[in-house]
C-alpha angles and dihedrals in degrees: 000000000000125000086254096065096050109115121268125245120216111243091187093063113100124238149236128260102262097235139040099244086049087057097039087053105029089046104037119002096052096052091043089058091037084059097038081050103054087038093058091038094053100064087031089057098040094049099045081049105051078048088056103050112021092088097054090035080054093227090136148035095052104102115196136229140208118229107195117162117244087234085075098054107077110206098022115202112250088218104064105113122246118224121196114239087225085062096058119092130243091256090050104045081047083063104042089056090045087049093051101037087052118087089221086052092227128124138182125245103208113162134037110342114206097168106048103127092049086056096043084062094039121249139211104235122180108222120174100337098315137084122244123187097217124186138150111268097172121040083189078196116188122251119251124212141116109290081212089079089081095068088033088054096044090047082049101062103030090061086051102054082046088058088048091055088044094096100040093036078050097053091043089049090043097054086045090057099044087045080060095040087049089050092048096056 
């Protein structure tokens, strides 16, 4: 058998990380913190985004009321304060005829709220002839965090699908150097 007839071998194919711990992290280690790393950005950056964006989006900050007449409630407590709708702010009277007008009997504050601890307890308010128990039934609070979670998120995630790549991106980069290594010889 010549040196002609020995078998060929492919210089195209790529090739394998030279040592064992290459190939363990390389292989293993790099894709498992990829992975940890996307799964930790995505609820980082969801949640610094919806910060970012929920007060101009106006999905928080309005709280709601119920507005129910006394004449439903049998045996009304005697103890239940009474407020003035005079003394009810614009915003808030706004908020009562929406609520009675509404079929859910729920209405939106949106605007300056004078009156808010009284509605946190539930009044009796006479409006119009008639009594409504009114009360808060949603704060619709705003979220706090740190709007930096959003960057942090997206880093996040970006380093770990990077970390995902790292095996594949390392055999292409390996078979590109052993095809130099082969011209150069």
């Amino acid at each position: 058998m010549s040196a002609d007839d020995a078998p060929s071998v492919d210089d195209t194919s790529p090739s394998e990380p030279t040592t064992d711990s290459e190939s363990f992290l390389l292989t293993y280690i790099a894709p498992f913190l990829g992975v940890l790393l996307i799964a930790v950005g995505l609820p980082l950056t969801i949640v610094g985004g919806y910060v970012v964006i929920q007060n101009s989006a106006g999905l928080c900050g309005s709280p709601s009321i119920t507005a129910t007449p006394v004449d439903e409630y049998g045996d009304f407590p005697a103890t239940v304060e009474e407020l003035p709708a005079e003394q009810l702010t614009a915003a808030e009277r706004r908020a009562l005829e929406e609520a009675l007008e509404s079929p859910l009997r729920e209405g939106t504050i949106a605007g300056d709220m004078a009156n808010r601890e009284a509605l946190f307890d539930g009044v009796v308010i006479s409006y119009e002839g008639q009594r409504y128990y009114v009360r808060i039934t949603s704060r619709n609070s705003c979220l706090t965090a740190e709007p930096l979670l959003f960057p942090i998120g997206g880093i996040a995630i970006l380093v770990g699908i990077a970390g995902v790549l790292t095996p594949p991106i390392y055999r292409k980069m390996a078979g590109f150097e052993e095809r130099i290594r082969g011209d150069q010889q």
